[in-house]
mmCIF file of C-alpha atoms in Angstrom:
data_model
loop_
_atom_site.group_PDB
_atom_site.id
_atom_site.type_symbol
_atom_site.label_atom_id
_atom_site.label_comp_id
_atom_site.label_asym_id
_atom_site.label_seq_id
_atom_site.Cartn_x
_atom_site.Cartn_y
_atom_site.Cartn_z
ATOM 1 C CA UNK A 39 49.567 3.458 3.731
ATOM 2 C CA UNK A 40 50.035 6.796 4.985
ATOM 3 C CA UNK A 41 48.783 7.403 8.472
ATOM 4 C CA UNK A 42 47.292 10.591 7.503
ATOM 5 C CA UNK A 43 45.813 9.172 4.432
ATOM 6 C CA UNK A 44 44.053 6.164 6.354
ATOM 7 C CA UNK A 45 42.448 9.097 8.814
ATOM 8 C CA UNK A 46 41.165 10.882 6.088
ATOM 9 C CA UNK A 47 38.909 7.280 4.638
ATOM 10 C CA UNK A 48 37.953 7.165 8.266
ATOM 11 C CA UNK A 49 36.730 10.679 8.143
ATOM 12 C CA UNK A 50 34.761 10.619 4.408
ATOM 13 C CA UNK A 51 33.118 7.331 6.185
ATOM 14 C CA UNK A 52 32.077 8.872 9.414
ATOM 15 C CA UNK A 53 30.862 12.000 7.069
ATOM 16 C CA UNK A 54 28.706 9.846 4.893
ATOM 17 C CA UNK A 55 26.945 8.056 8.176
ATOM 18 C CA UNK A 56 26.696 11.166 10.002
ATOM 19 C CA UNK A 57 24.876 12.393 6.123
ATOM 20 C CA UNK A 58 22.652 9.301 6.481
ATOM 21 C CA UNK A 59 21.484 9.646 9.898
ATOM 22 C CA UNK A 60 20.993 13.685 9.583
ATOM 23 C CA UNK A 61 18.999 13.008 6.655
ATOM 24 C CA UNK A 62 16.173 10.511 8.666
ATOM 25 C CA UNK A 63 16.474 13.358 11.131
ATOM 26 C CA UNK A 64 14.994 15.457 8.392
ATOM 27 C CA UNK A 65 12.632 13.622 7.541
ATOM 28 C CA UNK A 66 11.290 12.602 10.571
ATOM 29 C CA UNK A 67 10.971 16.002 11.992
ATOM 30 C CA UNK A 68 9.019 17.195 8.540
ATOM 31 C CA UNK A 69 7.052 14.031 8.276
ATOM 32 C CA UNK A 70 8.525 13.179 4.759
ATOM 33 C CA UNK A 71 9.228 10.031 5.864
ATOM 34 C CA UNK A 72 6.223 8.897 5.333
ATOM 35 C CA UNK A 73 6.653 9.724 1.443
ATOM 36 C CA UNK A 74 8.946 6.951 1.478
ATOM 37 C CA UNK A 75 7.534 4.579 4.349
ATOM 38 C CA UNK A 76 4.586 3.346 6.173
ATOM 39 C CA UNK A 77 3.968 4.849 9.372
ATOM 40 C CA UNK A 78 4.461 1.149 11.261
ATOM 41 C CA UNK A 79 8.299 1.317 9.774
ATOM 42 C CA UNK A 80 9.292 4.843 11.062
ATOM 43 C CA UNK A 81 10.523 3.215 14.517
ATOM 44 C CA UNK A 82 12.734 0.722 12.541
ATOM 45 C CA UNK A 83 13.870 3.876 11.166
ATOM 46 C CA UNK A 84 14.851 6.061 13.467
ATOM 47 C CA UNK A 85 17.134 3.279 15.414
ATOM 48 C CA UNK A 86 19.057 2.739 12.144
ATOM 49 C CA UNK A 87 19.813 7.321 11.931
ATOM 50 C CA UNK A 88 21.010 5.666 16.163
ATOM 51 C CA UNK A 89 23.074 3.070 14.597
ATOM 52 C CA UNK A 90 24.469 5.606 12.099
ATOM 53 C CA UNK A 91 25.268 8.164 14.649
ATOM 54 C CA UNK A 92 27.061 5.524 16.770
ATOM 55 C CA UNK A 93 29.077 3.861 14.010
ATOM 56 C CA UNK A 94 30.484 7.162 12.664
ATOM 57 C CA UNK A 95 31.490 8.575 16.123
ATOM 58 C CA UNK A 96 33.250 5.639 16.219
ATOM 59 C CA UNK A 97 34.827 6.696 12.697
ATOM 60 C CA UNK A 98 35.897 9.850 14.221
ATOM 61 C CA UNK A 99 37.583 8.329 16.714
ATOM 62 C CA UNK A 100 39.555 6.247 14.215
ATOM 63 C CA UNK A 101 40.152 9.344 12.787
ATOM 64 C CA UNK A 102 42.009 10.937 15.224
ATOM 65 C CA UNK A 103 43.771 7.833 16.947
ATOM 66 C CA UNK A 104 45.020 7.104 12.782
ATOM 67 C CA UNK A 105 45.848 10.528 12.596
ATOM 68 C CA UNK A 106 48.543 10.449 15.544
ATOM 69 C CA UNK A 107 49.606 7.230 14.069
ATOM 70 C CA UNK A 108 47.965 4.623 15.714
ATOM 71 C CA UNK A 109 46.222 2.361 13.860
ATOM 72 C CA UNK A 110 43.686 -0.635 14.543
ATOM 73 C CA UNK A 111 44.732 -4.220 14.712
ATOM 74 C CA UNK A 112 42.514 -7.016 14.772
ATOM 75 C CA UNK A 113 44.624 -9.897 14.019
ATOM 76 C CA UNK A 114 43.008 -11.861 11.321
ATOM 77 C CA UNK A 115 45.239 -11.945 8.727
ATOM 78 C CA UNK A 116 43.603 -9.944 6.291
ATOM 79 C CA UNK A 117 44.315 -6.637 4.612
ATOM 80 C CA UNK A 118 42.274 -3.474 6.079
ATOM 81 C CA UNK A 119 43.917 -0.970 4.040
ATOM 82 C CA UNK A 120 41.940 0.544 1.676
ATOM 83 C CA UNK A 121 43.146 0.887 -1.953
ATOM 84 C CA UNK A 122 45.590 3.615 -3.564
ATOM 85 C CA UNK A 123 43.475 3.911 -6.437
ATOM 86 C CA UNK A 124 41.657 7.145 -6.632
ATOM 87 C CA UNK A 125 39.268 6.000 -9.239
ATOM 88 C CA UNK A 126 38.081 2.823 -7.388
ATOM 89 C CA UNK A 127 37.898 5.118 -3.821
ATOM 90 C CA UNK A 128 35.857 7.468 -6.059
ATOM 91 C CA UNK A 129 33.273 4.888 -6.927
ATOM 92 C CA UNK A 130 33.327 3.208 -4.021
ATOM 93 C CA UNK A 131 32.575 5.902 -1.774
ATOM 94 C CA UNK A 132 30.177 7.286 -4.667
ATOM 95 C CA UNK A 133 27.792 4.425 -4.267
ATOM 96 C CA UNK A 134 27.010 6.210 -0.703
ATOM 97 C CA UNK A 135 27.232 9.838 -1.400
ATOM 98 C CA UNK A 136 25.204 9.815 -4.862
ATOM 99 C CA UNK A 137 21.835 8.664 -2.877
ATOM 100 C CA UNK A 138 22.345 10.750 -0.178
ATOM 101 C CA UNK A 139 23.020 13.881 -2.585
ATOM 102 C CA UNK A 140 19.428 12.728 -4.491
ATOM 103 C CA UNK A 141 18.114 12.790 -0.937
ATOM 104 C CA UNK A 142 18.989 16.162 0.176
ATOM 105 C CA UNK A 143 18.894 17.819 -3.522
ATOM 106 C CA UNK A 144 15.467 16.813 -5.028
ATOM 107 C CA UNK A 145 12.020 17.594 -3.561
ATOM 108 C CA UNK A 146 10.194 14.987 -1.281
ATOM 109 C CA UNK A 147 6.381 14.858 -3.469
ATOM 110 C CA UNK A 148 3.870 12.453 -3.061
ATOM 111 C CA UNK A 149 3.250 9.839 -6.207
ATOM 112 C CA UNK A 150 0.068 10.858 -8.305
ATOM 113 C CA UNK A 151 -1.502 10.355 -11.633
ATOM 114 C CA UNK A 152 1.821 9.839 -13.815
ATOM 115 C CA UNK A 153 2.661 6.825 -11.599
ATOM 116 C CA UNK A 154 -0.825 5.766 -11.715
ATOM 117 C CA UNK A 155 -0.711 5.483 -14.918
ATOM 118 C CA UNK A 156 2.256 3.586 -14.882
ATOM 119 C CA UNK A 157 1.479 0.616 -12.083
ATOM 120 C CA UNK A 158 -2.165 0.653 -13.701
ATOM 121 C CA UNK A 159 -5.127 1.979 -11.397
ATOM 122 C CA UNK A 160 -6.964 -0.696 -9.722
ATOM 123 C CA UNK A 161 -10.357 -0.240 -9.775
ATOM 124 C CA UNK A 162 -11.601 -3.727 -8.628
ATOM 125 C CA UNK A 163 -10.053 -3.866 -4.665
ATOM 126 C CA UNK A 164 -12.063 -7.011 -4.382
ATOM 127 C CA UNK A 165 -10.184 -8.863 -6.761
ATOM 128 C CA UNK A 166 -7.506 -10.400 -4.538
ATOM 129 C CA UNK A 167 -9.928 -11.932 -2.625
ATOM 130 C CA UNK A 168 -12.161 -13.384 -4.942
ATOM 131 C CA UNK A 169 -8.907 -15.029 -6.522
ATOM 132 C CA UNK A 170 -7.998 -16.254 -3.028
ATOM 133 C CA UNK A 171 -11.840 -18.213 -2.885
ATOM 134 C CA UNK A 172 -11.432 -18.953 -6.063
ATOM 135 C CA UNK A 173 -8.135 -20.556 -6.246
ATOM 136 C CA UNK A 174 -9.004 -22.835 -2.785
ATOM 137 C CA UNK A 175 -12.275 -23.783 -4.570
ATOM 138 C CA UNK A 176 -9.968 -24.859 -7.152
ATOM 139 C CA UNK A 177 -7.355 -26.895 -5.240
ATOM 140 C CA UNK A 178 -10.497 -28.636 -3.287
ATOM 141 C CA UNK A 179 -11.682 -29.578 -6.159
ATOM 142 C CA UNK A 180 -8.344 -31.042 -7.730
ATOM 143 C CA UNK A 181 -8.391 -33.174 -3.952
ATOM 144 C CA UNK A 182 -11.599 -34.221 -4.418
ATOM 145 C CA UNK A 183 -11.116 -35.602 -7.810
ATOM 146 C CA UNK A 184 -7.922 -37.296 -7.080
ATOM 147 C CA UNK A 185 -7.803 -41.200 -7.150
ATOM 148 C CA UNK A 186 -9.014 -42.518 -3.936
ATOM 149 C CA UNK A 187 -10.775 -39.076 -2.458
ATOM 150 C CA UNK A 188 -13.690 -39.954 -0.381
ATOM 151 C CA UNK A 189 -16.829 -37.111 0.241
ATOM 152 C CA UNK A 190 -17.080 -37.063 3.600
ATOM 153 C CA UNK A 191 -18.755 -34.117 5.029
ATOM 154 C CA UNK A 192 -17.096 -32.700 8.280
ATOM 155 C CA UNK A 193 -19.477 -31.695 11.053
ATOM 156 C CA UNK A 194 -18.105 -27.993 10.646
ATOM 157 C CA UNK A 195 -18.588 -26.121 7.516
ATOM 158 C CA UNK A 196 -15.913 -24.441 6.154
ATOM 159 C CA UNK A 197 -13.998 -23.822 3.680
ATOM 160 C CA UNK A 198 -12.443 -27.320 3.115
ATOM 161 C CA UNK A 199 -15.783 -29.153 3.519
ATOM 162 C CA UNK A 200 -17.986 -30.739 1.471
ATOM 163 C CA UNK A 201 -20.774 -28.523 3.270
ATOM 164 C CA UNK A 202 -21.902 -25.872 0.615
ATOM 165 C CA UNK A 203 -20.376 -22.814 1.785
ATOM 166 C CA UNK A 204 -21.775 -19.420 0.562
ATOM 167 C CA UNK A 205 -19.891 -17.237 -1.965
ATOM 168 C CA UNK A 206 -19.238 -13.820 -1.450
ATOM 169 C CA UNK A 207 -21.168 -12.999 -4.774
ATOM 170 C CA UNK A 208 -24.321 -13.999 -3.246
ATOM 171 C CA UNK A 209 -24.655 -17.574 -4.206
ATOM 172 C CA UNK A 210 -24.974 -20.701 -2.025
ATOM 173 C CA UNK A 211 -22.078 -22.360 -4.204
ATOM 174 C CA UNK A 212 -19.603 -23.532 -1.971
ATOM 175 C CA UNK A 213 -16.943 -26.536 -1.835
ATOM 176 C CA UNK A 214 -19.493 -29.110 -3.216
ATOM 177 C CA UNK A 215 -20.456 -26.834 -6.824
ATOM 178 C CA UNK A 216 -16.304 -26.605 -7.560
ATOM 179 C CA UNK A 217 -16.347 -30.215 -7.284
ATOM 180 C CA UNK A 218 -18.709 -30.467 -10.279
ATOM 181 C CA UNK A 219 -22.090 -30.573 -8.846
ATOM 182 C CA UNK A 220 -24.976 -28.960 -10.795
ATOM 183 C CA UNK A 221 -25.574 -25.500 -10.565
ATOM 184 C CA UNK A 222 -28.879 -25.387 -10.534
ATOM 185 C CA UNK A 223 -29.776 -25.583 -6.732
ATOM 186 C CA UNK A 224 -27.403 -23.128 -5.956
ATOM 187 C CA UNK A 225 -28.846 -20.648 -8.204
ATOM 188 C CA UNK A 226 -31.811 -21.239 -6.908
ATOM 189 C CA UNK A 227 -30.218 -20.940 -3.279
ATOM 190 C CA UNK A 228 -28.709 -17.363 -4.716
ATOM 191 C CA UNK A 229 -32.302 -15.886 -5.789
ATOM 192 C CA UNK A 230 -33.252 -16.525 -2.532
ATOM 193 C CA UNK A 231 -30.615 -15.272 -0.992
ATOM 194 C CA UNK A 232 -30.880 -11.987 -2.717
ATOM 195 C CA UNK A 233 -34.565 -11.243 -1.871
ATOM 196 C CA UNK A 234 -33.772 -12.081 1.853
ATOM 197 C CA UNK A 235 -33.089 -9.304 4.175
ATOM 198 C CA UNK A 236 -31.941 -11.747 6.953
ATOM 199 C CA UNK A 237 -28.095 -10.111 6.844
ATOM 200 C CA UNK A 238 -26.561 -13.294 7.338
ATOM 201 C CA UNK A 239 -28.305 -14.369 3.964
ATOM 202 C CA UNK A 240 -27.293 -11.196 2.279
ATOM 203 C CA UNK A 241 -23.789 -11.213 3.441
ATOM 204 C CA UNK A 242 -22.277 -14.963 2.659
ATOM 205 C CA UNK A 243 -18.608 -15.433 3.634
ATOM 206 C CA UNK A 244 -16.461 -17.955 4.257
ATOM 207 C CA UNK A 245 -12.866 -17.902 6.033
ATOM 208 C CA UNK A 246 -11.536 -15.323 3.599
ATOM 209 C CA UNK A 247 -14.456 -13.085 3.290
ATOM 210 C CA UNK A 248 -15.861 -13.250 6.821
ATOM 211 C CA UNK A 249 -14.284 -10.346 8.216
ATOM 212 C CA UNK A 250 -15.581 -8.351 4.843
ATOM 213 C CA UNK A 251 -19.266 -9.922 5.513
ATOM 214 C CA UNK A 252 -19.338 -8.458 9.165
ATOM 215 C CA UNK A 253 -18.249 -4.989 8.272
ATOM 216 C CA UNK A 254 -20.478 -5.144 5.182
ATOM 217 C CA UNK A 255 -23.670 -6.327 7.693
ATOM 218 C CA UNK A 256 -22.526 -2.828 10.065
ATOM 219 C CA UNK A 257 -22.312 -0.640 7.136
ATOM 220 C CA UNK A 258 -25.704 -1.711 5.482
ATOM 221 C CA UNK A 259 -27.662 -1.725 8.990
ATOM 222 C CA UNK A 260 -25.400 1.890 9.925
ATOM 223 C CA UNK A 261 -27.614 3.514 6.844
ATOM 224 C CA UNK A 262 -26.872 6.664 5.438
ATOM 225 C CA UNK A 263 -23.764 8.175 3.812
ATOM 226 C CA UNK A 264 -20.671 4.969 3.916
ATOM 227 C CA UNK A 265 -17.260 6.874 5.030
ATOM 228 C CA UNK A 266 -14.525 5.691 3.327
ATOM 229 C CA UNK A 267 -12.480 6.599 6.141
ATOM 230 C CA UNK A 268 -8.749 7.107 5.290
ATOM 231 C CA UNK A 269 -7.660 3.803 8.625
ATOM 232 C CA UNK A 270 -9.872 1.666 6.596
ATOM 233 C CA UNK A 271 -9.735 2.989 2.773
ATOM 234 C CA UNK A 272 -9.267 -0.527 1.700
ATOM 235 C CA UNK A 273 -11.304 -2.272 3.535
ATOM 236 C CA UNK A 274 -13.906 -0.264 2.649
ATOM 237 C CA UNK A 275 -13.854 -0.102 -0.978
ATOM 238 C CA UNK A 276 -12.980 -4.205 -0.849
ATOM 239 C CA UNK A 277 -16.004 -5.302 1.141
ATOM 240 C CA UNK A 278 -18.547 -2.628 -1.148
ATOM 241 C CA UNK A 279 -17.067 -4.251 -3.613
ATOM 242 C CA UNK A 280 -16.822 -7.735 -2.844
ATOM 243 C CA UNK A 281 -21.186 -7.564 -1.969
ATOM 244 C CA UNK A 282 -21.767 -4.735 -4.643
ATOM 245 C CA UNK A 283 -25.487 -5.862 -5.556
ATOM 246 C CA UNK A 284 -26.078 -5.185 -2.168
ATOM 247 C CA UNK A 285 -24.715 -1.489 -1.880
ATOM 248 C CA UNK A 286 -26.162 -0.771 -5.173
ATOM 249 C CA UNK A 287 -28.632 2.934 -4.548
ATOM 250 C CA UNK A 288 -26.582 3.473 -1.751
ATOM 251 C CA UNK A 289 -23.969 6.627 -0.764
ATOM 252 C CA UNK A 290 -20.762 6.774 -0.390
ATOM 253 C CA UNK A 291 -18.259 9.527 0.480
ATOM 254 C CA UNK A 292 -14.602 9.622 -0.025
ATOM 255 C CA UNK A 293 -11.574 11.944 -0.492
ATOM 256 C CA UNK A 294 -8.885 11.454 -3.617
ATOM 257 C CA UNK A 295 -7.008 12.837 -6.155
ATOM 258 C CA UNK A 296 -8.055 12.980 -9.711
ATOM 259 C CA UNK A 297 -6.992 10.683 -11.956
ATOM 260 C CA UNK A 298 -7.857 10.110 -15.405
ATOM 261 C CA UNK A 299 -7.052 7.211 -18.220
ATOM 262 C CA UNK A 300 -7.945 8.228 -22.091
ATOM 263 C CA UNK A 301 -10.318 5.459 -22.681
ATOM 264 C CA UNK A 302 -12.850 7.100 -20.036
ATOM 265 C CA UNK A 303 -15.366 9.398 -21.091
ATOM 266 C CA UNK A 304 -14.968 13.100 -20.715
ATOM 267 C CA UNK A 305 -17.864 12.941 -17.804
ATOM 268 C CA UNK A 306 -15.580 10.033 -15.982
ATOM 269 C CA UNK A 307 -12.798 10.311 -13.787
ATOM 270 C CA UNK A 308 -11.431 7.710 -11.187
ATOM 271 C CA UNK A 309 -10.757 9.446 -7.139
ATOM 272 C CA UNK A 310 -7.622 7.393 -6.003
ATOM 273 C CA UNK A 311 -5.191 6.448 -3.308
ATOM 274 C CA UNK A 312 -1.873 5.266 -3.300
ATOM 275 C CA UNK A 313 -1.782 2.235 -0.588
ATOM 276 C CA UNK A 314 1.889 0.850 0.912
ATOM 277 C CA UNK A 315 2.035 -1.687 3.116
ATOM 278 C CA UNK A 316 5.592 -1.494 3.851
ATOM 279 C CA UNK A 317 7.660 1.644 1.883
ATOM 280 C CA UNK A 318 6.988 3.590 -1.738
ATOM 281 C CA UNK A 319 8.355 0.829 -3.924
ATOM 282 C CA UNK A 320 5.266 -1.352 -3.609
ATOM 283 C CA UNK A 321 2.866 1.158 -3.366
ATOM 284 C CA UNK A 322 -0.272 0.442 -5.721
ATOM 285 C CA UNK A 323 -2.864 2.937 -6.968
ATOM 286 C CA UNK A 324 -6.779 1.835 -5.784
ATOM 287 C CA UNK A 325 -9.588 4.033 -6.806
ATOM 288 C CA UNK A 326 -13.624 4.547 -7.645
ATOM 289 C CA UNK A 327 -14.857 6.002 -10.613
ATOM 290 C CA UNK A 328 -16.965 8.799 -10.997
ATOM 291 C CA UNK A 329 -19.104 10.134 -13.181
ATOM 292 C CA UNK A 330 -20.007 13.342 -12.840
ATOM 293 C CA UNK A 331 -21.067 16.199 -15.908
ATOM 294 C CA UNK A 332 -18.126 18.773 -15.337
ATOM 295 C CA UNK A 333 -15.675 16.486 -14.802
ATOM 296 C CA UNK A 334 -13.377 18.918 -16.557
ATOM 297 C CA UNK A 335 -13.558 21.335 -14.283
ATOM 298 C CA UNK A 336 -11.037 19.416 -11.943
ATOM 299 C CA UNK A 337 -7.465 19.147 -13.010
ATOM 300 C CA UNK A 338 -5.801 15.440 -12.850
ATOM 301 C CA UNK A 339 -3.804 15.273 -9.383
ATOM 302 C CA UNK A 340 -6.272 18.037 -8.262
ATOM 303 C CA UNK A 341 -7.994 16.732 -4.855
ATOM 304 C CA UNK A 342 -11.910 16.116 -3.854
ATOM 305 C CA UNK A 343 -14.047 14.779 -2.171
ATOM 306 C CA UNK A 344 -16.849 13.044 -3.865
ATOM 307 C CA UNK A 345 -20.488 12.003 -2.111
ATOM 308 C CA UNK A 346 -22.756 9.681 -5.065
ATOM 309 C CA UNK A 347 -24.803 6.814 -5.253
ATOM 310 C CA UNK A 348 -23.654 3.824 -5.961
ATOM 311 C CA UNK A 349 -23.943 1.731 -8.756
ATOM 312 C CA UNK A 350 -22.342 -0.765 -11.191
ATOM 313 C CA UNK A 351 -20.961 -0.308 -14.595
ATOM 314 C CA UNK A 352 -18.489 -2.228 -16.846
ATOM 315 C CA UNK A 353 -14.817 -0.675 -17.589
ATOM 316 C CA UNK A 354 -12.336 -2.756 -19.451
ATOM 317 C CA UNK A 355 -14.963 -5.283 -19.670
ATOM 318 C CA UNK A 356 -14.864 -5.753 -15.719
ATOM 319 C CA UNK A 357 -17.508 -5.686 -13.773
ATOM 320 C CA UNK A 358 -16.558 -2.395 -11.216
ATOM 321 C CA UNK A 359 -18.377 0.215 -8.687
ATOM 322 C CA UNK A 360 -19.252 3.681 -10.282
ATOM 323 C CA UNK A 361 -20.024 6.643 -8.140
ATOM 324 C CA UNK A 362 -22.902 8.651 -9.469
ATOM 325 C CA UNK A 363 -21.935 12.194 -8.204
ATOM 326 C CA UNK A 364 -23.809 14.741 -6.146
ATOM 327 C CA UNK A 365 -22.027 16.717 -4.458
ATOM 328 C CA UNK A 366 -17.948 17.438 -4.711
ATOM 329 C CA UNK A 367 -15.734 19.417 -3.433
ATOM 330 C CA UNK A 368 -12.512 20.444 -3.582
ATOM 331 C CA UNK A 369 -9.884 19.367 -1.104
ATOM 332 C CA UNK A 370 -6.662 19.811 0.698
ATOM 333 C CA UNK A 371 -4.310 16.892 0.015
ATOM 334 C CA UNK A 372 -4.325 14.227 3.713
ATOM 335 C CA UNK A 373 -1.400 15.321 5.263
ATOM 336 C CA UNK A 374 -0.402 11.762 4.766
ATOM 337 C CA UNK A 375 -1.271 10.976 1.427
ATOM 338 C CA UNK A 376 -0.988 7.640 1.452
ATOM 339 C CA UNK A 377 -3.471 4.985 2.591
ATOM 340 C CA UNK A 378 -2.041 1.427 4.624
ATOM 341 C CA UNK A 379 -3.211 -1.748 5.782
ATOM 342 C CA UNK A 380 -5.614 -1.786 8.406
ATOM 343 C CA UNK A 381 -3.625 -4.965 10.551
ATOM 344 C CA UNK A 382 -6.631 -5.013 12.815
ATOM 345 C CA UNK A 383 -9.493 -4.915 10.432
ATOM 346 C CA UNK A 384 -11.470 -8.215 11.508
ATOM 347 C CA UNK A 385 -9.572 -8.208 14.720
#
């Protein structure tokens, strides 16, 4: 091939890294990134725009040393040279540039209620973690009722023991129930439970819940207003929801964006969060409905914040937490919109 030819495939590849790395530049400096990321990834980010930067200087110099008709040899008996069709260059090099044309041409916006409405709203946050009790209760049991299983009781209760362990719900059904004892002492066991104000009583856990039972002990002992406080949004509305017969009467305060589906009723409307634990594309939609008598007034995607009491209602036919409202307000979106992971909840 043409020596002048090869420099100029050198050059459209050093242009296209130097595009990449100029655009994490951008969004960097204007905080966009975290549109697209979670703020624990930015670092990760920024060395690749280095990496760019150093691989297309590198490019350049290819450039000119090709240009002057020099060109690389690295002596393992394959072909470098890029191919004479124009049509296969086009697409080739188009797989790099149409991206980083979306990039720079369309506006960075946060996701709201349209994607919402697509990924479904999730208005039970404690649902993960009653499947994760719920499926070990299950695979204890299977053990227990396999050929040769012996019910031994370890000297530590847990979650693998034959010790009745306390469910997050509020009953004293633990390890021993899903193997296919009665339930009649451990509803018993639950009443009593439920009158107790020992907090320890109130607040059952076992090795997945027991981080959830200790922040739901502070927040009913704290009294008052509960903060859903944008480092722990999750955990939060998880652990009020995971012991919701407890919070029941009580207030909570949190900041959202409107979102509404069309089964709700025209008083109803859910105040959301997007949550991403690593970048946009598994970002999920968590939320609390309201109820509140002119709803209306606030446009979907609109943003508030929203102080109620807390009760319990059924959506869906799920059990979930509605916010009674009384007092909202309306509010500027969180500079980052988005909500993440708290890694050292429970640390």
């Amino acid at each position: 091939m043409n020596t002048k030819l090869l420099s100029l495939h050198h050059l459209i590849k050093a242009t296209i890294l130097f595009g990449f790395a100029m655009y994490i530049v951008y969004l960097v400096k204007t905080d966009n990134i975290l549109y697209y990321i979670a703020p624990r990834m930015v670092d990760y980010v920024k060395w690749s725009a280095v990496g760019f930067y150093a691989i297309a200087v590198y490019q350049v110099y290819q450039t000119i040393r090709t240009f002057w008709g020099s060109k690389a040899a690295c002596d393992c008996d394959h072909d470098h040279t890029p191919s004479r069709s124009v049509l296969k260059n086009a697409l080739i090099y188009g797989l790099f540039c149409f991206p980083l044309l979306l990039g720079f041409a369309l506006p960075d916006t946060t996701m709201g209620s349209s994607l919402a409405a697509k990924k479904g709203m999730n208005l039970s946050s404690a649902n993960s973690v009653k499947k994760e009790t719920s499926s070990n209760a299950t695979a204890l049991s299977e053990s227990l009722s396999a050929p040769g299983a012996t019910a031994t009781a370890p000297s530590t209760p847990g979650i693998g023991s034959l010790t009745p362990v306390p469910s997050p719900s509020g009953n004293s059904a633990g390890a021993g129930n899903a193997a296919g004892t009665t339930a009649g002492s451990s509803a018993g066991a639950g009443s009593s439970a439920k009158s107790s104000t020992d907090p320890d009583e109130m607040f059952p856990s076992d090795k997945f819940t027991q981080h959830y039972a200790a922040y739901a002990k502070q927040l009913y002992q704290d009294g008052g207003v509960i903060p859903v406080k944008e480092e722990l949004f999750l955990e939060t509305l998880t652990t009020v929801d995971l012991y919701l017969d407890k919070f029941v009467g009580k207030k909570m305060q949190l900041t959202g964006f409107v979102y509404r589906e069309d089964d709700m009723k025209n008083t109803q409307f859910v105040v959301g969060r997007f949550t991403i634990q690593c970048c946009s594309a598994d970002a999920s939609p968590y939320g609390v409905l309201v109820d509140y008598d002119r709803a209306e007034q606030f446009a979907d995607d609109s943003w508030v914040t929203v102080t109620g009491t807390i009760q319990q209602t059924k959506f869906n036919d799920m059990d979930i937490m509605l916010l009674k409202v009384e007092k909202i307000t309306k509010a500027e979106p969180a500079k980052a919109q988005y909500v993440y992971p708290n890694f050292d909840f429970g640390a």
